[in-house]
Amino acid sequence: MSLFRHIEVAPPDAIFNVTTAYNNDTSPEKCNLGVGAYRDEDGSPWVLPVVRSVETAMAADESLNHEYLAIDGLKTYSSAASRLLVGETSSALTEERICGVQSISGTGALRLAADFVHRHLPSYQTVLVSDPTWANHRSIFLASGFTDIQTYPYFYPPTRGLDFQGMIHGLKEAPPSVVVLHMCAHNPTGVDPNPEQWEEICEVVRAKGHFTIFDCAYQGFVTGDPDVDARPLRLFIEKGLELMAAQSFSKNFGLYNERAGNLTIVCRAREQAVAVRSQLKLVVRPMYSNPPNHGCRIVATVLLNKAYDAEWRANLKTMTDRICQMRSQLYSKLQALETPGKWDHILEQRGMFTYTGLNAKQVDLMQEKYHIYMLRTGRINMCGLTPRNIDHVAKAIDNAVRSSTELNGRL
């Protein structure tokens, strides 16, 4: 009799399940708006030209090898990644009270942060995540040993915007907690606080003694300028807060399967940063020993070379401009169709994702009738829209809204 007889089949991951269903669909009209990856206007994955150039140069460089990296990764990479995040003139850099540890993409950075906080900051027993948030946040903190994971109000369905007062109230009422904040391009809603709201959020976090972990998966994907998109995190540093930040270069470098991430930690003094780095190595060593090289070396090469860095920023602007164009075109087409409801939120939300307001039954109808795939929350990836499919998607949304028996003012 098998030792594994009691093991049950786990439910599939919602996002990857959407992609599987899409791949199995043979319709020529099929459209995948669920995948969280950039697509060009032909609907194809886009390898950034600067990444191609660097990979070509790396392949020809006979001085490179496949030796193990250090436990905390490639130093030139992690320092460049942290500098990109906090800014060249940050006091955290000049005072050497910052450290960066290479991670297995942003997911791995969050897991390192969660494990470290659970082990070394035991006064923080509660974790606060936005409602809604990236589905993996809860799983990561549960896996790290946290049991009290709560939400703070964030998305306001009537306007499909930010429930700012609800958010502030939730942060004020909570005990001192680990607060997970999305630095920009909130996933899944695309709703970000404005600069004045960030000021108030920062003040409440400081006053309540919360500890912030920023999820920085989309730096540069809102404005096309990584420095502008990093302003919320830099504000917290300017106000004297200690924090952790989980970085990913999957989106802004297109290095999805290279798993290039970084955990940046801002402390009050240099000696604390040194101690934190040493303890993070003790988290990494039994987990995966040391990180991979290829993706992080690409990022380091780009960020440390002025010409490559300028080309990367131009590539990044190309991606964000296309996202903005798709937002504008989808909004215009829904307006032309006189689709019931207000659709301003398509223009107001930011980054890769839009929380459309479509309900689960409407999403199901779009999949069954129009072969359009998205999460049942109504979240769509704007990069999945192309000049070739945008009319099809707009007409499908229009039909789903008009056909819904649950309209009742929701759309």
Coordinates of C-alpha atoms in Angstrom, one line a residue:
M1 CA 0.0 0.0 0.0
S2 CA 1.4 3.4 -1.0
L3 CA 2.6 5.9 1.5
F4 CA 1.1 8.6 -0.7
R5 CA -2.4 7.2 -0.8
H6 CA -3.8 10.0 1.4
I7 CA -2.4 12.8 -1.0
E8 CA -5.2 14.7 -2.7
V9 CA -4.8 16.4 -6.1
A10 CA -4.3 20.1 -5.4
P11 CA -6.5 22.7 -7.2
P12 CA -4.8 24.3 -10.2
D13 CA -3.4 27.8 -10.0
A14 CA -6.0 30.2 -11.3
I15 CA -3.7 32.2 -13.6
F16 CA -1.9 29.2 -15.1
N17 CA -5.2 27.4 -15.5
V18 CA -6.4 30.2 -17.7
T19 CA -3.4 29.8 -19.9
T20 CA -3.9 26.1 -20.1
A21 CA -7.5 26.5 -21.2
Y22 CA -6.4 29.1 -23.8
N23 CA -3.7 26.8 -25.2
N24 CA -6.2 24.0 -25.5
D25 CA -8.7 26.2 -27.5
T26 CA -8.5 25.7 -31.2
S27 CA -10.5 28.8 -32.2
P28 CA -8.7 31.3 -34.4
E29 CA -10.5 34.0 -32.5
K30 CA -9.0 33.0 -29.1
C31 CA -7.5 35.8 -27.0
N32 CA -5.5 35.5 -23.8
L33 CA -6.0 38.4 -21.4
G34 CA -5.0 36.5 -18.3
V35 CA -1.3 36.0 -18.6
G36 CA 0.8 38.4 -16.6
A37 CA 3.4 39.1 -19.2
Y38 CA 4.1 41.7 -21.8
R39 CA 3.1 41.0 -25.4
D40 CA 3.9 43.1 -28.5
E41 CA 1.3 44.3 -31.0
D42 CA 1.4 40.9 -32.7
G43 CA 0.5 39.2 -29.4
S44 CA 4.0 37.7 -29.2
P45 CA 6.5 37.7 -26.3
W46 CA 9.0 40.5 -26.8
V47 CA 12.7 40.0 -26.0
L48 CA 14.0 43.5 -25.4
P49 CA 16.6 44.6 -28.0
V50 CA 19.0 45.6 -25.3
V51 CA 18.7 42.1 -23.7
R52 CA 19.5 40.6 -27.1
S53 CA 22.5 42.8 -27.4
V54 CA 23.8 41.9 -24.0
E55 CA 23.2 38.2 -24.4
T56 CA 25.1 38.2 -27.7
A57 CA 28.1 40.0 -26.0
M58 CA 27.9 37.5 -23.0
A59 CA 28.0 34.5 -25.4
A60 CA 31.2 35.8 -27.0
D61 CA 32.9 36.7 -23.7
E62 CA 35.2 33.7 -22.9
S63 CA 36.0 35.1 -19.5
L64 CA 32.6 34.2 -18.2
N65 CA 32.0 30.8 -16.6
H66 CA 29.4 28.8 -14.8
E67 CA 30.9 28.9 -11.3
Y68 CA 28.6 29.2 -8.3
L69 CA 27.6 32.7 -7.2
A70 CA 27.9 33.7 -3.6
I71 CA 25.0 32.8 -1.3
D72 CA 23.7 36.4 -1.6
G73 CA 24.3 36.5 -5.3
L74 CA 26.1 38.7 -7.8
K75 CA 27.2 41.7 -5.8
T76 CA 27.4 44.1 -8.8
Y77 CA 23.8 43.1 -9.7
S78 CA 22.2 43.4 -6.2
S79 CA 23.9 46.8 -5.6
A80 CA 22.8 48.1 -9.0
A81 CA 19.3 46.8 -8.5
S82 CA 19.0 48.5 -5.1
R83 CA 20.4 51.7 -6.4
L84 CA 17.8 51.7 -9.2
L85 CA 15.2 51.4 -6.6
V86 CA 16.2 53.9 -4.0
G87 CA 17.9 56.4 -6.3
E88 CA 21.5 57.5 -6.8
T89 CA 21.3 60.3 -4.3
S90 CA 19.5 58.4 -1.5
S91 CA 20.8 58.9 2.0
A92 CA 20.5 55.1 2.5
L93 CA 23.2 54.7 -0.1
T94 CA 25.5 57.5 1.0
E95 CA 25.2 56.3 4.6
E96 CA 25.7 52.6 3.6
R97 CA 22.7 51.5 5.5
I98 CA 21.2 49.5 2.7
C99 CA 21.9 46.0 1.5
G100 CA 20.7 44.0 -1.5
V101 CA 20.4 40.2 -1.7
Q102 CA 19.8 38.5 -5.0
S103 CA 16.7 36.4 -5.1
I104 CA 14.7 34.0 -7.2
S105 CA 12.7 36.8 -8.8
G106 CA 10.2 38.9 -6.9
T107 CA 8.4 35.9 -5.4
G108 CA 11.7 34.7 -3.9
A109 CA 12.4 38.1 -2.6
L110 CA 9.1 38.2 -0.8
R111 CA 9.7 34.7 0.6
L112 CA 13.1 35.8 1.9
A113 CA 11.6 38.9 3.5
A114 CA 8.7 36.9 5.1
D115 CA 11.1 34.2 6.5
F116 CA 13.4 36.9 7.8
V117 CA 10.7 38.9 9.5
H118 CA 9.1 35.8 11.0
R119 CA 12.4 34.7 12.4
H120 CA 13.9 38.0 13.6
L121 CA 11.1 40.5 14.2
P122 CA 8.7 38.4 16.4
S123 CA 6.7 41.4 17.6
Y124 CA 5.1 41.5 14.2
Q125 CA 2.5 38.7 14.2
T126 CA 0.0 40.2 11.8
V127 CA 0.5 40.7 8.1
L128 CA -1.8 43.2 6.2
V129 CA -2.3 42.9 2.5
S130 CA -4.6 44.9 0.3
D131 CA -8.1 43.7 -0.6
P132 CA -7.6 42.5 -3.3
T133 CA -3.9 41.6 -3.7
W134 CA -1.7 39.3 -5.8
A135 CA -2.9 35.8 -5.0
N136 CA 0.5 34.6 -4.0
H137 CA 1.0 37.1 -1.2
R138 CA -1.1 35.1 1.3
S139 CA 0.5 31.8 0.3
I140 CA 4.0 33.2 0.8
F141 CA 3.4 34.5 4.3
L142 CA 1.6 31.4 5.3
A143 CA 4.5 29.2 4.1
S144 CA 6.9 31.4 6.2
G145 CA 5.0 30.6 9.4
F146 CA 2.6 33.6 9.7
T147 CA -0.9 32.6 10.7
D148 CA -2.6 36.0 11.1
I149 CA -3.0 37.4 7.6
Q150 CA -5.6 40.2 7.3
T151 CA -6.6 42.7 4.6
Y152 CA -7.0 46.4 4.5
P153 CA -9.6 48.0 2.3
Y154 CA -8.2 49.1 -1.1
F155 CA -10.4 48.7 -4.1
Y156 CA -13.8 50.5 -4.2
P157 CA -16.1 48.7 -6.7
P158 CA -18.6 51.6 -7.3
T159 CA -15.8 53.8 -8.8
R160 CA -13.4 51.0 -9.6
G161 CA -10.8 53.2 -7.9
L162 CA -9.1 53.5 -4.6
D163 CA -10.9 53.2 -1.3
F164 CA -8.5 55.6 0.3
Q165 CA -10.4 56.4 3.5
G166 CA -11.1 52.7 4.0
M167 CA -7.4 52.0 3.5
I168 CA -6.3 54.7 6.0
H169 CA -8.9 53.5 8.6
G170 CA -7.8 49.9 8.2
L171 CA -4.1 50.8 8.7
K172 CA -5.0 53.0 11.7
E173 CA -7.1 50.3 13.4
A174 CA -4.6 47.5 12.9
P175 CA -2.0 46.6 15.6
P176 CA 1.6 47.1 14.6
S177 CA 1.9 44.8 11.6
V178 CA 3.8 43.9 8.5
V179 CA 2.2 45.9 5.7
V180 CA 2.6 44.8 2.2
L181 CA 2.3 47.8 -0.2
H182 CA 2.5 47.7 -4.0
M183 CA 4.9 50.4 -5.0
C184 CA 3.2 51.0 -8.4
A185 CA 0.9 49.3 -10.9
H186 CA -1.1 47.6 -8.3
N187 CA -1.8 43.9 -9.1
P188 CA -4.6 43.1 -9.8
T189 CA -6.5 46.4 -9.8
G190 CA -4.2 48.8 -11.6
V191 CA -5.2 51.4 -9.0
D192 CA -2.4 53.4 -7.3
P193 CA -2.6 56.2 -4.7
N194 CA -1.7 59.7 -5.8
P195 CA 1.4 61.5 -4.3
E196 CA -0.7 63.3 -1.6
Q197 CA -2.3 60.0 -0.6
W198 CA 1.1 58.3 -0.4
E199 CA 2.2 61.1 2.0
E200 CA -0.7 60.2 4.3
I201 CA -0.2 56.5 4.0
C202 CA 3.5 57.0 5.0
E203 CA 2.5 59.0 8.0
V204 CA 0.0 56.4 9.2
V205 CA 2.5 53.6 8.8
R206 CA 5.1 55.6 10.8
A207 CA 2.7 56.6 13.5
K208 CA 1.4 53.1 14.0
G209 CA 4.8 51.4 14.0
H210 CA 4.0 49.2 11.0
F211 CA 6.8 47.6 9.1
T212 CA 6.6 47.9 5.3
I213 CA 7.4 45.4 2.7
F214 CA 7.1 46.9 -0.8
D215 CA 6.3 44.7 -3.7
C216 CA 8.1 46.3 -6.6
A217 CA 7.3 44.0 -9.6
Y218 CA 6.5 46.8 -12.1
Q219 CA 9.0 49.6 -11.6
G220 CA 8.8 51.6 -14.8
F221 CA 5.6 50.0 -16.1
V222 CA 3.4 53.0 -15.1
T223 CA 5.1 56.1 -16.5
G224 CA 8.0 54.5 -18.4
D225 CA 10.4 56.2 -16.0
P226 CA 11.7 53.9 -13.2
D227 CA 12.7 56.9 -11.1
V228 CA 9.2 58.3 -11.1
D229 CA 7.6 55.0 -10.4
A230 CA 9.9 54.5 -7.4
R231 CA 8.8 57.7 -5.7
P232 CA 6.4 56.1 -3.1
L233 CA 9.2 53.9 -1.8
R234 CA 11.7 56.8 -1.8
L235 CA 9.3 58.9 0.2
F236 CA 9.3 56.3 3.0
I237 CA 13.1 56.3 3.0
E238 CA 13.1 60.2 3.1
K239 CA 10.8 60.0 6.1
G240 CA 13.2 57.8 8.0
L241 CA 11.4 54.5 7.8
E242 CA 13.1 51.1 7.7
L243 CA 11.7 48.8 5.1
M244 CA 12.2 45.9 2.8
A245 CA 11.5 45.9 -1.0
A246 CA 11.0 42.8 -3.2
Q247 CA 12.2 43.6 -6.8
S248 CA 11.5 41.7 -9.9
F249 CA 13.0 42.1 -13.4
S250 CA 10.6 39.8 -15.1
K251 CA 8.4 42.6 -16.4
N252 CA 10.6 45.6 -16.9
F253 CA 13.4 43.5 -18.5
G254 CA 11.2 40.8 -20.0
L255 CA 13.3 38.1 -18.1
Y256 CA 10.4 36.0 -17.0
N257 CA 12.0 32.6 -16.9
E258 CA 15.4 33.9 -15.7
R259 CA 13.9 34.6 -12.2
A260 CA 16.0 37.7 -11.7
G261 CA 15.0 39.3 -8.4
N262 CA 16.4 41.2 -5.5
L263 CA 15.5 41.9 -1.9
T264 CA 16.5 45.4 -0.8
I265 CA 16.6 46.2 2.9
V266 CA 16.9 49.8 4.3
C267 CA 18.1 50.0 7.9
R268 CA 19.0 52.9 10.2
A269 CA 22.7 52.3 10.3
R270 CA 25.5 50.6 8.4
E271 CA 26.2 48.0 11.1
Q272 CA 22.6 46.9 11.0
A273 CA 22.7 46.4 7.2
V274 CA 25.8 44.2 7.6
A275 CA 24.1 42.1 10.3
V276 CA 20.9 41.8 8.2
R277 CA 22.8 40.6 5.2
S278 CA 24.6 38.0 7.3
Q279 CA 21.3 36.6 8.6
L280 CA 19.6 36.6 5.2
K281 CA 22.5 34.4 4.0
L282 CA 21.4 31.9 6.7
V283 CA 17.9 32.0 5.2
V284 CA 19.1 31.5 1.6
R285 CA 21.6 28.7 2.3
P286 CA 19.2 25.9 3.3
M287 CA 16.5 27.1 0.9
Y288 CA 18.4 27.2 -2.4
S289 CA 22.0 27.6 -1.5
N290 CA 22.7 30.3 -4.1
P291 CA 20.9 32.0 -7.0
P292 CA 21.3 31.6 -10.8
N293 CA 23.6 33.8 -12.9
H294 CA 22.3 34.5 -16.4
G295 CA 19.4 36.9 -15.9
C296 CA 21.0 38.9 -13.1
R297 CA 24.2 39.3 -15.2
I298 CA 22.1 40.7 -18.0
V299 CA 20.5 43.2 -15.6
A300 CA 23.8 44.2 -14.0
T301 CA 25.5 44.7 -17.4
V302 CA 22.6 47.0 -18.6
L303 CA 22.4 49.1 -15.4
L304 CA 26.1 49.6 -15.1
N305 CA 26.6 50.7 -18.7
K306 CA 25.3 54.2 -19.7
A307 CA 24.6 53.3 -23.3
Y308 CA 22.8 50.0 -22.4
D309 CA 20.9 51.7 -19.6
A310 CA 19.6 54.4 -22.0
E311 CA 18.6 51.8 -24.5
W312 CA 16.8 49.8 -21.8
R313 CA 14.8 52.9 -20.7
A314 CA 13.8 53.5 -24.3
N315 CA 12.7 49.8 -24.5
L316 CA 10.7 50.3 -21.3
K317 CA 9.0 53.4 -22.7
T318 CA 8.0 51.4 -25.8
M319 CA 6.2 48.9 -23.6
T320 CA 4.4 51.4 -21.4
D321 CA 3.4 53.5 -24.4
R322 CA 1.8 50.5 -26.0
I323 CA -0.1 49.7 -22.8
C324 CA -1.4 53.3 -22.7
Q325 CA -2.4 53.1 -26.3
M326 CA -4.4 49.9 -25.7
R327 CA -6.2 51.6 -22.7
S328 CA -7.2 54.5 -24.9
Q329 CA -8.3 52.4 -27.8
L330 CA -10.4 50.0 -25.7
Y331 CA -12.1 52.9 -23.9
S332 CA -12.8 54.6 -27.2
K333 CA -14.3 51.5 -28.7
L334 CA -16.6 50.9 -25.7
Q335 CA -17.7 54.5 -26.0
A336 CA -18.4 54.1 -29.7
L337 CA -20.5 50.9 -28.9
E338 CA -22.3 52.8 -26.2
T339 CA -21.6 50.0 -23.8
P340 CA -23.7 50.4 -20.7
G341 CA -21.9 51.8 -17.7
K342 CA -18.9 54.1 -17.1
W343 CA -15.5 53.0 -18.4
D344 CA -13.3 55.8 -17.3
H345 CA -11.5 53.5 -15.0
I346 CA -9.8 51.9 -18.0
L347 CA -8.0 55.2 -18.6
E348 CA -7.5 55.9 -14.9
Q349 CA -6.0 52.6 -13.8
R350 CA -2.3 52.2 -14.4
G351 CA 0.2 49.6 -15.4
M352 CA -0.3 46.2 -17.0
F353 CA -3.6 45.3 -15.5
T354 CA -7.2 46.6 -15.6
Y355 CA -9.9 45.6 -13.1
T356 CA -12.7 45.8 -15.6
G357 CA -15.7 45.4 -13.3
L358 CA -16.9 42.4 -15.3
N359 CA -18.4 39.7 -13.0
A360 CA -17.7 36.0 -13.1
K361 CA -20.7 35.1 -15.2
Q362 CA -19.8 37.8 -17.8
V363 CA -16.2 36.5 -17.9
D364 CA -17.6 32.9 -18.4
L365 CA -19.8 34.2 -21.3
M366 CA -16.8 35.9 -22.9
Q367 CA -14.8 32.7 -22.7
E368 CA -17.6 30.4 -23.9
K369 CA -18.9 32.6 -26.7
Y370 CA -16.0 34.7 -27.8
H371 CA -12.9 32.5 -26.8
I372 CA -11.6 35.4 -24.6
Y373 CA -9.7 34.2 -21.5
M374 CA -9.2 36.2 -18.3
L375 CA -9.4 35.8 -14.6
R376 CA -12.9 35.4 -13.2
T377 CA -12.3 38.5 -11.1
G378 CA -12.5 40.5 -14.4
R379 CA -8.8 41.4 -14.3
I380 CA -7.3 41.7 -17.8
N381 CA -3.8 42.2 -19.0
M382 CA -3.8 45.2 -21.3
C383 CA -0.8 43.8 -23.2
G384 CA -3.0 40.9 -24.4
L385 CA -4.9 43.5 -26.5
T386 CA -3.6 44.1 -30.0
P387 CA -4.7 46.0 -33.1
R388 CA -5.9 42.7 -34.5
N389 CA -8.1 41.6 -31.5
I390 CA -9.2 44.8 -29.8
D391 CA -12.5 45.1 -31.8
H392 CA -13.3 41.5 -31.0
V393 CA -12.7 42.1 -27.3
A394 CA -14.7 45.4 -27.2
K395 CA -17.7 43.7 -28.9
A396 CA -17.5 40.8 -26.5
I397 CA -17.4 43.1 -23.4
D398 CA -20.4 45.0 -24.8
N399 CA -22.3 41.8 -25.4
A400 CA -21.5 40.4 -22.0
V401 CA -22.6 43.5 -20.3
R402 CA -25.9 43.8 -22.3
S403 CA -26.6 40.0 -21.8
S404 CA -26.0 40.0 -18.1
T405 CA -29.0 39.4 -15.9
E406 CA -26.9 40.9 -13.0
L407 CA -26.4 44.3 -14.5
N408 CA -28.3 46.2 -11.7
G409 CA -26.0 49.2 -11.8
R410 CA -22.8 47.2 -11.4
L411 CA -21.5 48.2 -14.8

